[in-house]
Coordinates of C-alpha atoms in Angstrom, one line a residue:
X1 CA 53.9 44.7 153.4
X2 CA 56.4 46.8 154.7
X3 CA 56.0 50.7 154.0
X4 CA 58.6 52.0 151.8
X5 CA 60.9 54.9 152.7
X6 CA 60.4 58.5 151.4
X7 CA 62.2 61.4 152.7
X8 CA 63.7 59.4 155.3
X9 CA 60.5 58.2 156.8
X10 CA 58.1 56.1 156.3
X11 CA 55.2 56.3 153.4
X12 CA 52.4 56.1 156.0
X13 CA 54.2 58.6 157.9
X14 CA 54.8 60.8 155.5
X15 CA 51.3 63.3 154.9
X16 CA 52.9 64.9 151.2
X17 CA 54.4 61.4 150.2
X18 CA 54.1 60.6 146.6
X19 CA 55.0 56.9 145.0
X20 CA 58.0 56.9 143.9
X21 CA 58.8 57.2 139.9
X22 CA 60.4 54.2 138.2
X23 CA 63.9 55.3 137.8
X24 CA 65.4 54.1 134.6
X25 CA 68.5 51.1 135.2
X26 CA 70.2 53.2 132.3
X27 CA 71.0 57.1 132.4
X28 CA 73.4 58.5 129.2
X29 CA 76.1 60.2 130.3
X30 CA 76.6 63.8 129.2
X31 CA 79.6 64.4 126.6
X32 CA 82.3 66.6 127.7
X33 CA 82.2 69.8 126.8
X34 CA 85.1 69.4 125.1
X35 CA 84.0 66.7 122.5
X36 CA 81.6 67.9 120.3
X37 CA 80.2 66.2 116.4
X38 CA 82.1 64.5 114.0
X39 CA 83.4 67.8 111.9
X40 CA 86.2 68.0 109.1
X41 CA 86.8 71.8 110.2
X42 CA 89.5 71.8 113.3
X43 CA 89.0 73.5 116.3
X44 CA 90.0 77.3 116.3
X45 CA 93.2 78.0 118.5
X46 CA 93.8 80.6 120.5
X47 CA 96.0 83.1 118.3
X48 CA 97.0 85.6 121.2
X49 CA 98.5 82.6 123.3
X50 CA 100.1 79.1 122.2
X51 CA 98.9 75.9 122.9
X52 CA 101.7 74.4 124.8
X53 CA 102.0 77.4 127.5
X54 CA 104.6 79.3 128.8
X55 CA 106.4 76.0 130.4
X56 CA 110.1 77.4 129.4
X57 CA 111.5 81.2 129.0
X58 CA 111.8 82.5 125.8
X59 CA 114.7 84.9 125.1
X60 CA 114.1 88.4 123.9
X61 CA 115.5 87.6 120.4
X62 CA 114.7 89.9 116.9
X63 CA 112.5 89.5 114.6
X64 CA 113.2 87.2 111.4
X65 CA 114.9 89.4 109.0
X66 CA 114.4 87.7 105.1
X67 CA 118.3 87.7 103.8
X68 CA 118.1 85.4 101.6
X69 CA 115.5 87.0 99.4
X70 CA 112.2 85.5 100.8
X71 CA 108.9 86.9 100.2
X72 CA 107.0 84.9 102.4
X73 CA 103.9 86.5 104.7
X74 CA 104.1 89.9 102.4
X75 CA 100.9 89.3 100.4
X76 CA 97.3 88.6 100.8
X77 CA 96.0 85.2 100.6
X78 CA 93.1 84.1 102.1
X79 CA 91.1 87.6 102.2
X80 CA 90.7 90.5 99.2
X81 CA 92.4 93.4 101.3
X82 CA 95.0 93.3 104.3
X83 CA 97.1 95.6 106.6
X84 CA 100.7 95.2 106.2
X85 CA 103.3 96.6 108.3
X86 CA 105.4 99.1 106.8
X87 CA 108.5 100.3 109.2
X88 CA 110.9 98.3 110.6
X89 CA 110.3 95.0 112.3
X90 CA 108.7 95.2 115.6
X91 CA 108.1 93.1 118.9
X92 CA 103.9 94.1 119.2
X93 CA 102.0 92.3 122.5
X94 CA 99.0 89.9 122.1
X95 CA 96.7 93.0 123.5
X96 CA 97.6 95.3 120.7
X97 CA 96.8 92.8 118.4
X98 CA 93.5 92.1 120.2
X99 CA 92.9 95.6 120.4
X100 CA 93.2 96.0 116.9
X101 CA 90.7 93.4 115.6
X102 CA 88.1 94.0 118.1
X103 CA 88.3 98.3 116.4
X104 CA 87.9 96.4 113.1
X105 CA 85.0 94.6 114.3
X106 CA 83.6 97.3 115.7
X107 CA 83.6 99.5 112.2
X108 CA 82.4 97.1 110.5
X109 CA 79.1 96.2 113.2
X110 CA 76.2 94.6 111.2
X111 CA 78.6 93.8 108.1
X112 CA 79.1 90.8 106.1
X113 CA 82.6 90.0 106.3
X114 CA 85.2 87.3 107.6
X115 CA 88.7 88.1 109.5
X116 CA 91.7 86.5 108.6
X117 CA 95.0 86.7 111.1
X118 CA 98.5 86.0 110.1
X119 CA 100.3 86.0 113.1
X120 CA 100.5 84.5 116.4
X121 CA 101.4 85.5 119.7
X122 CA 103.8 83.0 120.9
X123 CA 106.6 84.5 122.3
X124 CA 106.8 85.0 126.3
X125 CA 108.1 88.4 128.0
X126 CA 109.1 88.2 131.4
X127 CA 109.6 90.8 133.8
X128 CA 111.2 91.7 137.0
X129 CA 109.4 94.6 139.3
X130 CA 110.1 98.1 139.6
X131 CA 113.1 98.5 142.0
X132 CA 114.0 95.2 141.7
X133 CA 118.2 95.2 141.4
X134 CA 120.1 93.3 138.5
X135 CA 120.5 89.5 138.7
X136 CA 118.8 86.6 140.5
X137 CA 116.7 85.3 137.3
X138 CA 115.0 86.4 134.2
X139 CA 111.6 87.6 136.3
X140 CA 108.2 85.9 136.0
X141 CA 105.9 85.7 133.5
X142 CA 104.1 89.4 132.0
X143 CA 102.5 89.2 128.8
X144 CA 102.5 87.3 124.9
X145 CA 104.0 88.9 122.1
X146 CA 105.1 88.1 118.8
X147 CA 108.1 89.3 116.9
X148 CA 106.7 90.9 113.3
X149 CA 108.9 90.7 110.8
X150 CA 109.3 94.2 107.7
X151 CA 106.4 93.9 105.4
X152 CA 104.7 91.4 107.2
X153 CA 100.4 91.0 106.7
X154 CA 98.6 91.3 109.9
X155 CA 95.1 91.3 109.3
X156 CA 93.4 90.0 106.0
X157 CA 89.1 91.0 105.5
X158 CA 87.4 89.2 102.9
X159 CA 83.3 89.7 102.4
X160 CA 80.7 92.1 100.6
X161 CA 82.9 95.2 101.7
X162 CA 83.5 98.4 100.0
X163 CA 87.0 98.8 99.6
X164 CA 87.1 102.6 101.2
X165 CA 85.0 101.2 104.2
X166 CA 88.3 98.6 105.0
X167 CA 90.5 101.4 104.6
X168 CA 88.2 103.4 107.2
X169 CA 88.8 100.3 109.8
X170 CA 92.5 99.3 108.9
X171 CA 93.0 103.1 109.5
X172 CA 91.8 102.8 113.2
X173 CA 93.2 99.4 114.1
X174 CA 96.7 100.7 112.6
X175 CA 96.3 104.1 114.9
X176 CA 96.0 102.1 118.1
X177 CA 99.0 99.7 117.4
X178 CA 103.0 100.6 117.9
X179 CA 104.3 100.6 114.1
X180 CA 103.5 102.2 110.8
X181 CA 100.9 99.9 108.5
X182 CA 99.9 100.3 104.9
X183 CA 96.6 99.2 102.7
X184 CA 97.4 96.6 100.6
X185 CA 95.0 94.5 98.1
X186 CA 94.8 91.0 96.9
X187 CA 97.3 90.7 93.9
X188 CA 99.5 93.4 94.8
X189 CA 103.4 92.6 94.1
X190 CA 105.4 90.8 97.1
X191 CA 108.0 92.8 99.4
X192 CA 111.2 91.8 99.7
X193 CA 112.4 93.7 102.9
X194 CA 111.2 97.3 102.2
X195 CA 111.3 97.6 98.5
X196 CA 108.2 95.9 96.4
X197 CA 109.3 93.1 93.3
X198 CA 107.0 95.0 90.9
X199 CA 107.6 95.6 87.0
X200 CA 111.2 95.9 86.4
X201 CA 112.5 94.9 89.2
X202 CA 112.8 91.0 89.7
X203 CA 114.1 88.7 92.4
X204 CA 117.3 88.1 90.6
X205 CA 118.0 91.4 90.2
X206 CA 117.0 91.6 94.3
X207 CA 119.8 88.8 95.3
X208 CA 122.3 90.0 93.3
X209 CA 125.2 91.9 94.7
X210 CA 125.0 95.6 94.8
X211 CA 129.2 95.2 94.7
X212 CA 130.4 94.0 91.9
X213 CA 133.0 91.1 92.7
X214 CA 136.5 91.6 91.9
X215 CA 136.3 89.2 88.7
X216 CA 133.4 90.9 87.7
X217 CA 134.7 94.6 87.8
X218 CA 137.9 93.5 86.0
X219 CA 135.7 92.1 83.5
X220 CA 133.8 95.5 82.5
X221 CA 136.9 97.6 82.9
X222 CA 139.0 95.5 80.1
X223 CA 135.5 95.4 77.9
X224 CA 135.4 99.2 78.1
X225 CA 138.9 99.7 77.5
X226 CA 139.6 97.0 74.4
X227 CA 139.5 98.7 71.7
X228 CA 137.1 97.0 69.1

């Protein structure tokens, strides 16, 4: 019988030679770690970058200003407090915004609570160096931001929190972000640009002209000066 190989020599050559093991004809292959159990919850995305990448320059643009009466993004939803900005709109970068939920974690350290963010960073700035002349392209690639509209929620915190420990932490994320930013509760009115739709003021009387129209001026003026 001829001596099988180990270590590329022969068995009877070999002094610390061992048999060896039957190998098995089928090995499982490892799952990427990409793939993971059937699950009805999707995968979280990355809210300080978009998916797609920074393939094509984004202008500088402004922020969405709601004309037409819109309300959208100015109250809480998912959570029972937020942080909602108060001054005009802003253009904040994807590390402020990180910045700021990492301080809220850190306040609330040992705490049952769950964070809720309503914005994305999605919008690429690209720079030029310093000393570099006018002209000759936009520049490369810098950093994300996102463009946050008047009123707009931020942050949303829902859990078994006391209401004046929230405060405490929206009080030190808000201090380490560019813009002014307000406490704000679940069931709270809406904002329509900077003033709130609470009790007696509705969204009709919001859209309707501050002017009067020509027709409707001539209209009050003869009703005030008929004689009845």
């Amino acid at each position: 019988m001829k001596p099988r190989i180990f270590c590329g020599r022969s068995v009877s050559n070999c002094l610390f030679a061992r048999p060896l093991l039957h190998r098995p004809t089928h090995i499982p292959r490892q799952p990427p770690l990409t793939l993971r159990a059937f699950s009805s919850t999707p995968l979280a995305l990355d809210w300080l970058a978009p998916k797609r990448g920074h393939k094509t320059k984004s202008r500088k643009g402004r922020p969405r200003v709601p004309t037409g009466g819109s309300t959208r993004g100015t109250t809480v939803v998912w959570g029972d407090y937020g942080l909602r900005m108060r001054d005009h709109d802003r253009r904040v970068s994807a590390k402020s915004f990180q910045i700021g939920a990492e301080t809220i974690k850190k306040r609330l350290r040992g705490m049952k609570y769950k964070l809720f963010t309503r914005v994305c960073a999605n919008i690429g700035v690209y720079t030029s160096g310093n000393e570099v002349r006018m002209g000759k392209g936009k520049g490369s690639f810098d950093y994300w931001a996102s463009r946050v509209a008047v009123s707009k929620i931020i942050f949303e915190l829902k859990g078994e929190l006391h209401e004046q420990i929230v405060r405490d932490a929206f009080r030190l994320a808000a201090a380490k972000m560019p813009g002014l930013y307000e406490f704000v509760r679940k069931g709270d009115p809406p904002v329509m640009g900077i003033t709130k739709v609470e009790e007696g003021v509705t969204l009709e009387d919001m859209k309707r002209p501050r002017i009067l129209l020509p027709l409707e001026a001539t209209a009050a003026r003869l009703a005030a000066t008929t004689p009845q």
